[in-house]
Amino acid sequence: MSATVEIPGGIAANRASSGLQVEGEVVQRVVVDRSCRLPVLFFFAAGLAWLLLGSLFGFIASFKMHHPEFLADWSWLTWGRVRVAHLNMVAYGWASQAGIGVGIWLMSRLCRAPLRAPGLTLVAGLFWNLGVTIGVAGILAGHSQSIEWLEFPKYATPLLFVAYALVGIWAVLMFVNRRPGHVYVSQWYLFAAFLWFPWLYGTANVIMQAFPLKGVTYGAVNWWFAHNVLGLWFTPIGLAAAYYMIPKVIGRPVHSYYLSALGFWSLALFYSWNGMHHLIGGPFPIWLITASVVASFMMLIPVLTVAINHHMTMRGHFGRLAESPTLRFTVFGAMIYTLVSLQGVSMAIPAWNKITHFTHYTVGHAHLGMYGFFSMIMFGSMYYIVPRLVGCEWRSPTLIKWHFWLSAYGIILMVLALSVGGFLQGAYLLDPATPFEYVVKSTMLFLQSRSVSGVAIASAHLIFGFHFALMLLRLGRTGGEATTFLSREVRS
């Protein structure tokens, strides 16, 4: 005896329509991924190359802090040049290119439109890397501008600006001509970041290099740029990636649209005023410092709203951290965003700033933001994006575990060493009875600890670089099942 089940025509039609819609979305994603493949992989590969080279220079600079005679016979490897080269390799070579790559892919996906003229974006990437190469070579040759975050010689910056203009114009046109539909939180942050960077970079270079200022005004403009390039360029891209990756991996929407809007607009409103709190005690107008201190405390609004939104989105899904590499890296970075932002607010307190200013504490704060927050989220995003571009999955869950734990423990050790050492350094410097020689010697253990942490972080980068190279060669897993921390190793 057989049974038949009749399905009402309306329900059958709805199911068929739903199936066609899902199939259409899958095809759309494939088309978008195919259009983005070359430029995004180029930005990722070039960024990783600069990250590896920057890690080497970072270790040399760190080692010189407690062994200044190391490589002291070559002028181009003196501490002042190596440290500045490291900063620019990481900021413009690695972080900016990783952010651009992630931003291109996210914007195309969320706008539901393929990347048009990918060859032009690839040319922009080539010009960007040419500019970074010339800039780093100029720094090592002694042509640095001696303006933090703007050290590239004058002959290198036009290449970066032209290269970015090609990417930025594309991003704006992509957003304006997006397909009809919902505008996601991540798109707000990406669109803003792609607009803010040329404004920041162009304004700072014109004011400080084309028409040089005089006297202490340099300091104000320098901190305006240095602080805002972190908060209005790297931060929006990092938050855009987090707002996309967390809901995507766990399969649920962002907790609150209204919290997302509050976090975005309060960041846009308050962050650009923050940089002047680094000038507390300097020869600057008191209103300028006071406005910056107040704005720094107002940053509690976007920081806490983002933290609450991410936590409530993750609620009930924290067990997935044991499985998903993307989720583990991204959630770690999102948690560090909250921590580093609260730390930044505390540094606007004059009594605390008096101790930590001009010490290793500030260096630890910068590393926590650029690496613990931004870079970790970029790693998580790349673990999600790359398989969709190359057509295979990550080969080894063990390599991913090593990458995560070496990076996480490395940055935690580095920040703890620099924070504790910097606090003691500041406290000793405020005591007139403490000899300066004693202050220097008291920081040695902490500086040596930073070098140890640098070895761990550099090892993580080597592992990730090797794993990424396997993916480019399409030596990853086949079969379509995503690699998780619970996956078995591939036996070859």
Short mmCIF file of C-alpha atoms in Angstrom, two decimals:
data_model
loop_
_atom_site.label_atom_id
_atom_site.label_comp_id
_atom_site.label_asym_id
_atom_site.label_seq_id
_atom_site.Cartn_x
_atom_site.Cartn_y
_atom_site.Cartn_z
CA MET A 1 0.00 0.00 0.00
CA SER A 2 1.43 3.30 -0.96
CA ALA A 3 0.55 6.71 0.34
CA THR A 4 0.63 9.95 -1.54
CA VAL A 5 0.85 13.38 0.01
CA GLU A 6 -0.69 16.23 -1.86
CA ILE A 7 1.06 19.58 -1.55
CA PRO A 8 -1.14 22.62 -2.09
CA GLY A 9 -0.20 24.53 -5.22
CA GLY A 10 0.62 27.74 -3.36
CA ILE A 11 3.02 26.00 -0.96
CA ALA A 12 4.68 24.12 -3.81
CA ALA A 13 5.10 27.33 -5.75
CA ASN A 14 6.58 29.09 -2.71
CA ARG A 15 9.03 26.24 -2.16
CA ALA A 16 10.06 26.30 -5.80
CA SER A 17 10.44 30.07 -5.70
CA SER A 18 12.49 29.84 -2.50
CA GLY A 19 14.71 27.19 -4.06
CA LEU A 20 15.30 29.30 -7.15
CA GLN A 21 16.11 32.32 -4.97
CA VAL A 22 18.69 30.37 -2.96
CA GLU A 23 20.20 28.97 -6.15
CA GLY A 24 20.36 32.48 -7.60
CA GLU A 25 22.15 33.77 -4.50
CA VAL A 26 24.70 30.97 -4.71
CA VAL A 27 25.40 31.75 -8.37
CA GLN A 28 25.69 35.44 -7.50
CA ARG A 29 28.27 34.70 -4.79
CA VAL A 30 30.30 32.57 -7.19
CA VAL A 31 30.30 35.36 -9.79
CA VAL A 32 31.36 37.93 -7.16
CA ASP A 33 34.15 35.70 -5.84
CA ARG A 34 35.44 35.02 -9.34
CA SER A 35 35.57 38.74 -10.14
CA CYS A 36 37.47 39.53 -6.92
CA ARG A 37 39.90 36.61 -7.04
CA LEU A 38 43.03 38.15 -8.57
CA PRO A 39 43.09 41.58 -6.88
CA VAL A 40 42.08 40.27 -3.44
CA LEU A 41 44.61 37.43 -3.49
CA PHE A 42 47.25 39.89 -4.70
CA PHE A 43 46.60 42.26 -1.80
CA PHE A 44 46.65 39.34 0.65
CA ALA A 45 49.87 37.86 -0.76
CA ALA A 46 51.67 41.21 -0.93
CA GLY A 47 50.46 42.10 2.54
CA LEU A 48 51.77 38.84 3.98
CA ALA A 49 55.13 39.37 2.29
CA TRP A 50 55.42 42.77 3.97
CA LEU A 51 54.25 41.28 7.27
CA LEU A 52 57.05 38.70 7.19
CA LEU A 53 59.66 41.32 6.29
CA GLY A 54 58.22 43.74 8.84
CA SER A 55 58.40 41.03 11.52
CA LEU A 56 62.12 40.61 10.82
CA PHE A 57 62.76 44.34 11.09
CA GLY A 58 60.59 44.52 14.20
CA PHE A 59 62.68 41.83 15.89
CA ILE A 60 65.91 43.62 14.94
CA ALA A 61 64.57 46.88 16.42
CA SER A 62 63.42 45.09 19.57
CA PHE A 63 66.72 43.26 20.03
CA LYS A 64 68.66 46.50 19.63
CA MET A 65 66.78 47.95 22.62
CA HIS A 66 68.68 45.64 24.97
CA HIS A 67 71.71 44.88 22.73
CA PRO A 68 72.41 48.18 20.92
CA GLU A 69 75.66 46.86 19.45
CA PHE A 70 73.72 44.35 17.31
CA LEU A 71 74.23 45.18 13.58
CA ALA A 72 75.67 48.55 14.61
CA ASP A 73 78.22 48.70 11.78
CA TRP A 74 75.68 49.39 9.02
CA SER A 75 74.11 52.84 8.94
CA TRP A 76 70.96 51.60 7.23
CA LEU A 77 70.36 49.15 10.09
CA THR A 78 70.62 51.66 12.92
CA TRP A 79 67.72 51.54 15.38
CA GLY A 80 66.12 54.77 14.19
CA ARG A 81 65.85 53.55 10.60
CA VAL A 82 64.95 49.93 11.35
CA ARG A 83 62.17 50.82 13.77
CA VAL A 84 60.61 53.32 11.36
CA ALA A 85 60.91 50.86 8.46
CA HIS A 86 59.18 48.22 10.59
CA LEU A 87 56.31 50.57 11.43
CA ASN A 88 55.68 51.53 7.81
CA MET A 89 56.02 47.97 6.49
CA VAL A 90 53.37 46.81 8.94
CA ALA A 91 51.06 49.84 8.62
CA TYR A 92 51.14 50.37 4.85
CA GLY A 93 52.58 47.09 3.60
CA TRP A 94 50.59 44.61 5.68
CA ALA A 95 47.65 46.22 7.49
CA SER A 96 46.47 48.56 4.75
CA GLN A 97 46.70 45.89 2.04
CA ALA A 98 44.99 43.25 4.16
CA GLY A 99 42.26 45.79 4.93
CA ILE A 100 41.87 46.75 1.27
CA GLY A 101 41.66 43.09 0.25
CA VAL A 102 39.04 42.28 2.88
CA GLY A 103 37.21 45.52 2.08
CA ILE A 104 37.02 44.77 -1.65
CA TRP A 105 35.60 41.30 -1.05
CA LEU A 106 33.11 42.42 1.62
CA MET A 107 31.90 45.40 -0.41
CA SER A 108 31.35 43.27 -3.51
CA ARG A 109 29.54 40.57 -1.55
CA LEU A 110 27.32 42.99 0.36
CA CYS A 111 26.57 45.15 -2.69
CA ARG A 112 25.65 41.92 -4.49
CA ALA A 113 27.63 42.99 -7.54
CA PRO A 114 30.81 41.65 -9.16
CA LEU A 115 33.99 43.69 -9.12
CA ARG A 116 34.18 45.70 -12.31
CA ALA A 117 37.57 46.27 -13.96
CA PRO A 118 39.50 44.00 -11.58
CA GLY A 119 42.59 44.66 -13.69
CA LEU A 120 42.47 48.33 -12.66
CA THR A 121 42.34 47.33 -8.99
CA LEU A 122 45.29 45.04 -9.59
CA VAL A 123 47.23 47.94 -11.13
CA ALA A 124 46.39 49.98 -8.03
CA GLY A 125 47.89 47.20 -5.92
CA LEU A 126 51.07 47.22 -7.98
CA PHE A 127 51.43 50.99 -7.60
CA TRP A 128 50.76 50.74 -3.86
CA ASN A 129 53.51 48.17 -3.40
CA LEU A 130 55.87 50.20 -5.56
CA GLY A 131 55.20 53.20 -3.33
CA VAL A 132 55.78 51.19 -0.15
CA THR A 133 59.00 49.71 -1.57
CA ILE A 134 60.37 53.12 -2.56
CA GLY A 135 59.27 54.58 0.77
CA VAL A 136 60.94 51.88 2.87
CA ALA A 137 64.11 52.09 0.78
CA GLY A 138 64.13 55.85 1.31
CA ILE A 139 63.76 55.43 5.07
CA LEU A 140 66.65 52.96 5.22
CA ALA A 141 68.73 55.36 3.10
CA GLY A 142 68.16 58.12 5.64
CA HIS A 143 65.50 60.12 3.77
CA SER A 144 62.77 59.77 6.40
CA GLN A 145 60.50 62.76 7.00
CA SER A 146 60.79 62.17 10.78
CA ILE A 147 57.03 62.56 11.20
CA GLU A 148 55.54 59.46 12.82
CA TRP A 149 53.26 57.48 10.46
CA LEU A 150 54.28 59.90 7.67
CA GLU A 151 57.96 58.99 7.44
CA PHE A 152 57.91 58.04 3.76
CA PRO A 153 59.99 60.49 1.67
CA LYS A 154 58.12 63.03 -0.44
CA TYR A 155 58.90 61.12 -3.63
CA ALA A 156 57.05 58.00 -2.40
CA THR A 157 53.75 59.42 -1.15
CA PRO A 158 52.27 60.38 -4.58
CA LEU A 159 52.42 56.73 -5.65
CA LEU A 160 50.47 55.67 -2.57
CA PHE A 161 47.90 58.39 -3.08
CA VAL A 162 47.33 57.59 -6.76
CA ALA A 163 47.10 53.87 -5.99
CA TYR A 164 44.60 54.46 -3.22
CA ALA A 165 42.56 56.83 -5.38
CA LEU A 166 41.92 53.98 -7.82
CA VAL A 167 40.71 51.74 -4.99
CA GLY A 168 38.76 54.45 -3.17
CA ILE A 169 36.90 55.64 -6.26
CA TRP A 170 35.99 52.04 -7.04
CA ALA A 171 34.62 51.54 -3.51
CA VAL A 172 32.44 54.64 -3.69
CA LEU A 173 31.09 53.72 -7.14
CA MET A 174 30.43 50.15 -6.00
CA PHE A 175 28.41 51.39 -3.03
CA VAL A 176 26.48 53.99 -5.04
CA ASN A 177 25.62 51.49 -7.81
CA ARG A 178 24.86 48.56 -5.49
CA ARG A 179 21.89 46.34 -6.23
CA PRO A 180 18.62 47.21 -4.48
CA GLY A 181 18.36 45.75 -1.01
CA HIS A 182 19.33 46.20 2.60
CA VAL A 183 22.45 48.22 3.44
CA TYR A 184 24.37 46.24 6.06
CA VAL A 185 26.30 47.52 9.07
CA SER A 186 29.59 46.42 7.53
CA GLN A 187 28.91 48.59 4.48
CA TRP A 188 28.57 51.70 6.65
CA TYR A 189 32.01 51.16 8.15
CA LEU A 190 33.67 50.25 4.85
CA PHE A 191 32.21 53.19 2.94
CA ALA A 192 33.31 55.56 5.71
CA ALA A 193 36.82 54.08 5.88
CA PHE A 194 37.34 54.38 2.13
CA LEU A 195 36.32 58.05 2.33
CA TRP A 196 38.21 58.93 5.51
CA PHE A 197 41.65 57.61 4.53
CA PRO A 198 42.29 59.90 1.51
CA TRP A 199 41.04 62.86 3.55
CA LEU A 200 43.44 62.03 6.40
CA TYR A 201 46.44 61.09 4.27
CA GLY A 202 46.01 63.91 1.78
CA THR A 203 45.41 66.62 4.37
CA ALA A 204 48.32 65.58 6.59
CA ASN A 205 50.77 65.39 3.69
CA VAL A 206 49.71 68.74 2.26
CA ILE A 207 49.87 70.52 5.62
CA MET A 208 53.10 68.94 6.85
CA GLN A 209 55.09 68.45 3.66
CA ALA A 210 53.81 70.61 0.80
CA PHE A 211 53.29 73.68 3.00
CA PRO A 212 55.34 72.95 6.12
CA LEU A 213 54.13 74.32 9.44
CA LYS A 214 56.34 75.91 12.04
CA GLY A 215 56.98 75.14 15.68
CA VAL A 216 54.73 73.04 17.90
CA THR A 217 51.88 73.05 15.38
CA TYR A 218 53.63 70.04 13.86
CA GLY A 219 52.83 68.02 16.97
CA ALA A 220 49.10 68.75 16.83
CA VAL A 221 48.76 67.84 13.15
CA ASN A 222 50.98 64.78 13.59
CA TRP A 223 48.83 63.36 16.41
CA TRP A 224 45.66 64.28 14.51
CA PHE A 225 46.80 62.04 11.66
CA ALA A 226 48.55 59.29 13.65
CA HIS A 227 45.56 58.77 15.93
CA ASN A 228 42.91 59.06 13.24
CA VAL A 229 44.59 56.69 10.80
CA LEU A 230 44.12 54.05 13.50
CA GLY A 231 40.58 55.01 14.43
CA LEU A 232 39.11 56.12 11.09
CA TRP A 233 40.94 53.79 8.69
CA PHE A 234 41.95 50.55 10.39
CA THR A 235 39.20 50.48 13.04
CA PRO A 236 36.22 50.77 10.65
CA ILE A 237 37.61 48.02 8.42
CA GLY A 238 38.23 45.77 11.42
CA LEU A 239 34.73 46.38 12.80
CA ALA A 240 33.17 45.88 9.35
CA ALA A 241 34.85 42.47 9.11
CA ALA A 242 33.77 41.54 12.65
CA TYR A 243 30.17 42.58 12.00
CA TYR A 244 30.17 40.36 8.90
CA MET A 245 32.12 37.32 10.07
CA ILE A 246 30.52 36.73 13.47
CA PRO A 247 26.88 36.57 12.25
CA LYS A 248 27.92 34.70 9.10
CA VAL A 249 29.73 31.90 10.92
CA ILE A 250 27.14 31.34 13.67
CA GLY A 251 24.18 31.79 11.32
CA ARG A 252 22.22 34.52 13.08
CA PRO A 253 21.75 38.25 12.46
CA VAL A 254 23.44 41.05 14.39
CA HIS A 255 21.74 41.49 17.76
CA SER A 256 20.63 45.11 17.41
CA TYR A 257 20.44 47.39 14.39
CA TYR A 258 20.01 50.42 16.66
CA LEU A 259 23.12 49.65 18.69
CA SER A 260 25.01 49.26 15.41
CA ALA A 261 23.85 52.70 14.26
CA LEU A 262 24.71 54.28 17.62
CA GLY A 263 28.18 52.71 17.58
CA PHE A 264 28.91 53.86 14.03
CA TRP A 265 27.75 57.46 14.34
CA SER A 266 29.34 58.01 17.75
CA LEU A 267 32.66 56.71 16.36
CA ALA A 268 32.38 59.12 13.45
CA LEU A 269 31.48 62.00 15.76
CA PHE A 270 33.99 61.59 18.59
CA TYR A 271 37.08 59.76 17.36
CA SER A 272 38.60 62.52 15.25
CA TRP A 273 39.02 64.67 18.40
CA ASN A 274 40.94 62.06 20.39
CA GLY A 275 44.56 62.45 19.31
CA MET A 276 45.34 65.59 21.30
CA HIS A 277 45.20 63.75 24.63
CA HIS A 278 48.70 62.51 23.76
CA LEU A 279 49.84 66.13 24.07
CA ILE A 280 48.75 66.62 27.69
CA GLY A 281 51.38 68.77 29.39
CA GLY A 282 52.70 70.16 26.12
CA PRO A 283 52.76 73.77 24.86
CA PHE A 284 49.30 73.64 23.28
CA PRO A 285 46.05 75.57 23.90
CA ILE A 286 44.26 74.17 26.93
CA TRP A 287 40.93 74.11 25.06
CA LEU A 288 42.45 71.78 22.47
CA ILE A 289 43.63 69.32 25.11
CA THR A 290 40.37 69.56 27.09
CA ALA A 291 38.21 68.93 24.03
CA SER A 292 40.30 65.86 23.24
CA VAL A 293 40.03 64.52 26.80
CA VAL A 294 36.24 64.94 26.75
CA ALA A 295 35.97 63.29 23.32
CA SER A 296 38.13 60.41 24.56
CA PHE A 297 35.65 59.71 27.36
CA MET A 298 32.75 60.00 24.92
CA MET A 299 34.36 57.11 23.03
CA LEU A 300 32.92 54.88 25.74
CA ILE A 301 29.65 55.09 23.79
CA PRO A 302 30.79 53.40 20.53
CA VAL A 303 33.13 51.02 22.34
CA LEU A 304 30.53 49.69 24.77
CA THR A 305 27.74 49.53 22.18
CA VAL A 306 29.94 47.49 19.84
CA ALA A 307 31.01 45.23 22.72
CA ILE A 308 27.40 44.64 23.82
CA ASN A 309 26.25 44.05 20.25
CA HIS A 310 28.97 41.49 19.55
CA HIS A 311 28.47 39.72 22.87
CA MET A 312 24.69 39.48 22.48
CA THR A 313 25.12 38.24 18.91
CA MET A 314 27.47 35.52 20.15
CA ARG A 315 25.30 34.57 23.14
CA GLY A 316 24.51 30.87 23.06
CA HIS A 317 27.16 30.23 20.40
CA PHE A 318 30.43 30.56 22.30
CA GLY A 319 30.93 26.81 21.89
CA ARG A 320 31.59 27.45 18.20
CA LEU A 321 34.93 29.02 19.18
CA ALA A 322 36.24 25.47 19.60
CA GLU A 323 35.46 24.74 15.95
CA SER A 324 35.76 27.77 13.69
CA PRO A 325 39.16 29.41 13.00
CA THR A 326 37.44 32.48 11.57
CA LEU A 327 35.27 32.88 14.64
CA ARG A 328 38.13 32.37 17.11
CA PHE A 329 40.40 34.95 15.48
CA THR A 330 37.56 37.43 14.97
CA VAL A 331 36.11 37.18 18.48
CA PHE A 332 39.60 37.49 19.96
CA GLY A 333 40.15 40.65 17.91
CA ALA A 334 36.73 42.05 18.85
CA MET A 335 37.43 41.49 22.55
CA ILE A 336 40.81 43.20 22.21
CA TYR A 337 39.07 46.14 20.52
CA THR A 338 37.08 46.71 23.70
CA LEU A 339 40.17 46.33 25.88
CA VAL A 340 42.47 48.58 23.85
CA SER A 341 39.76 51.24 23.54
CA LEU A 342 39.18 51.32 27.31
CA GLN A 343 42.94 51.51 27.75
CA GLY A 344 43.00 54.46 25.35
CA VAL A 345 40.29 56.23 27.36
CA SER A 346 42.32 55.75 30.55
CA MET A 347 45.32 57.38 28.86
CA ALA A 348 43.28 60.58 28.54
CA ILE A 349 43.21 60.91 32.35
CA PRO A 350 45.88 63.56 33.05
CA ALA A 351 47.15 61.92 36.25
CA TRP A 352 47.58 58.56 34.47
CA ASN A 353 48.93 60.14 31.29
CA LYS A 354 51.59 61.88 33.37
CA ILE A 355 53.04 58.46 34.28
CA THR A 356 52.63 56.56 31.00
CA HIS A 357 53.50 59.31 28.50
CA PHE A 358 56.90 58.98 26.78
CA THR A 359 57.25 55.36 28.00
CA HIS A 360 57.02 51.83 26.61
CA TYR A 361 53.41 51.76 27.84
CA THR A 362 52.28 53.76 24.79
CA VAL A 363 54.15 51.37 22.49
CA GLY A 364 52.32 48.42 24.06
CA HIS A 365 49.00 50.20 23.56
CA ALA A 366 49.76 50.72 19.86
CA HIS A 367 50.71 47.06 19.37
CA LEU A 368 47.55 45.90 21.15
CA GLY A 369 45.40 47.90 18.74
CA MET A 370 47.20 47.22 15.48
CA TYR A 371 47.92 43.56 16.13
CA GLY A 372 45.62 42.25 18.87
CA PHE A 373 42.56 43.92 17.36
CA PHE A 374 43.06 44.65 13.68
CA SER A 375 45.52 41.99 12.52
CA MET A 376 43.76 39.15 14.35
CA ILE A 377 40.46 40.06 12.68
CA MET A 378 42.22 40.23 9.32
CA PHE A 379 43.64 36.74 9.88
CA GLY A 380 40.16 35.46 10.73
CA SER A 381 38.69 37.11 7.64
CA MET A 382 41.37 35.61 5.41
CA TYR A 383 40.64 32.15 6.80
CA TYR A 384 37.06 32.68 5.61
CA ILE A 385 37.68 34.44 2.29
CA VAL A 386 40.66 32.61 0.75
CA PRO A 387 38.96 29.18 0.35
CA ARG A 388 36.14 30.88 -1.56
CA LEU A 389 38.64 32.38 -3.98
CA VAL A 390 40.98 29.43 -4.61
CA GLY A 391 38.44 26.59 -4.60
CA CYS A 392 39.88 24.46 -1.79
CA GLU A 393 39.92 24.46 2.01
CA TRP A 394 42.80 25.11 4.40
CA ARG A 395 45.00 22.06 4.55
CA SER A 396 45.97 21.75 8.22
CA PRO A 397 43.96 22.51 11.38
CA THR A 398 47.16 22.03 13.37
CA LEU A 399 48.89 24.86 11.50
CA ILE A 400 45.88 27.09 12.17
CA LYS A 401 46.02 26.25 15.89
CA TRP A 402 49.73 27.06 16.04
CA HIS A 403 49.10 30.31 14.20
CA PHE A 404 46.40 31.36 16.64
CA TRP A 405 48.09 30.43 19.90
CA LEU A 406 51.50 31.82 18.94
CA SER A 407 49.87 35.08 17.87
CA ALA A 408 47.61 35.30 20.91
CA TYR A 409 50.22 34.42 23.53
CA GLY A 410 52.82 36.52 21.72
CA ILE A 411 50.77 39.72 21.71
CA ILE A 412 49.58 39.18 25.29
CA LEU A 413 53.16 38.72 26.52
CA MET A 414 54.35 41.73 24.52
CA VAL A 415 51.64 44.05 25.81
CA LEU A 416 52.03 42.90 29.42
CA ALA A 417 55.81 43.39 29.27
CA LEU A 418 55.57 46.85 27.70
CA SER A 419 52.70 47.95 29.94
CA VAL A 420 54.27 46.91 33.24
CA GLY A 421 57.74 48.00 32.14
CA GLY A 422 56.37 51.29 30.83
CA PHE A 423 54.50 52.04 34.05
CA LEU A 424 57.61 51.42 36.15
CA GLN A 425 59.67 53.46 33.71
CA GLY A 426 57.25 56.39 34.01
CA ALA A 427 57.09 56.18 37.79
CA TYR A 428 60.89 56.16 38.08
CA LEU A 429 61.25 59.07 35.65
CA LEU A 430 58.95 61.18 37.84
CA ASP A 431 61.20 60.60 40.85
CA PRO A 432 64.09 63.10 40.79
CA ALA A 433 66.05 60.92 43.21
CA THR A 434 66.17 57.98 40.76
CA PRO A 435 69.25 58.02 38.48
CA PHE A 436 68.43 57.79 34.78
CA GLU A 437 70.82 54.86 34.42
CA TYR A 438 68.72 52.92 36.93
CA VAL A 439 65.56 53.73 34.97
CA VAL A 440 67.11 52.29 31.80
CA LYS A 441 68.37 49.16 33.54
CA SER A 442 65.00 48.57 35.20
CA THR A 443 63.34 48.13 31.79
CA MET A 444 65.79 45.53 30.43
CA LEU A 445 63.86 42.45 31.57
CA PHE A 446 60.66 43.78 30.00
CA LEU A 447 62.40 44.65 26.73
CA GLN A 448 63.92 41.17 26.59
CA SER A 449 60.44 39.73 27.17
CA ARG A 450 59.21 41.76 24.22
CA SER A 451 61.87 40.20 22.01
CA VAL A 452 60.77 36.72 23.13
CA SER A 453 57.17 37.59 22.29
CA GLY A 454 58.35 38.89 18.93
CA VAL A 455 59.86 35.49 18.13
CA ALA A 456 56.50 33.84 18.89
CA ILE A 457 54.60 36.30 16.70
CA ALA A 458 57.10 36.02 13.83
CA SER A 459 56.84 32.21 14.02
CA ALA A 460 53.07 32.52 13.72
CA HIS A 461 53.51 34.64 10.61
CA LEU A 462 55.85 32.09 9.03
CA ILE A 463 53.30 29.34 9.68
CA PHE A 464 50.47 31.38 8.19
CA GLY A 465 52.59 32.42 5.21
CA PHE A 466 53.45 28.79 4.47
CA HIS A 467 49.81 27.73 4.82
CA PHE A 468 48.69 30.59 2.57
CA ALA A 469 51.25 29.56 -0.07
CA LEU A 470 49.80 26.04 -0.06
CA MET A 471 46.38 27.54 -0.72
CA LEU A 472 47.67 29.62 -3.64
CA LEU A 473 49.15 26.43 -5.10
CA ARG A 474 45.76 24.73 -4.54
CA LEU A 475 47.25 22.10 -2.28
CA GLY A 476 44.48 22.44 0.26
CA ARG A 477 41.63 20.09 1.08
CA THR A 478 39.12 19.20 -1.58
CA GLY A 479 35.57 18.00 -1.14
CA GLY A 480 33.92 21.22 -0.02
CA GLU A 481 33.91 20.64 3.75
CA ALA A 482 35.33 23.64 5.61
CA THR A 483 38.44 23.04 7.74
CA THR A 484 37.75 23.40 11.46
CA PHE A 485 39.84 22.85 14.57
CA LEU A 486 38.10 19.46 14.83
CA SER A 487 39.05 18.35 11.30
CA ARG A 488 41.53 15.53 10.83
CA GLU A 489 44.90 16.17 9.25
CA VAL A 490 45.28 15.40 5.55
CA ARG A 491 47.60 12.47 4.94
CA SER A 492 49.61 12.82 1.76
#
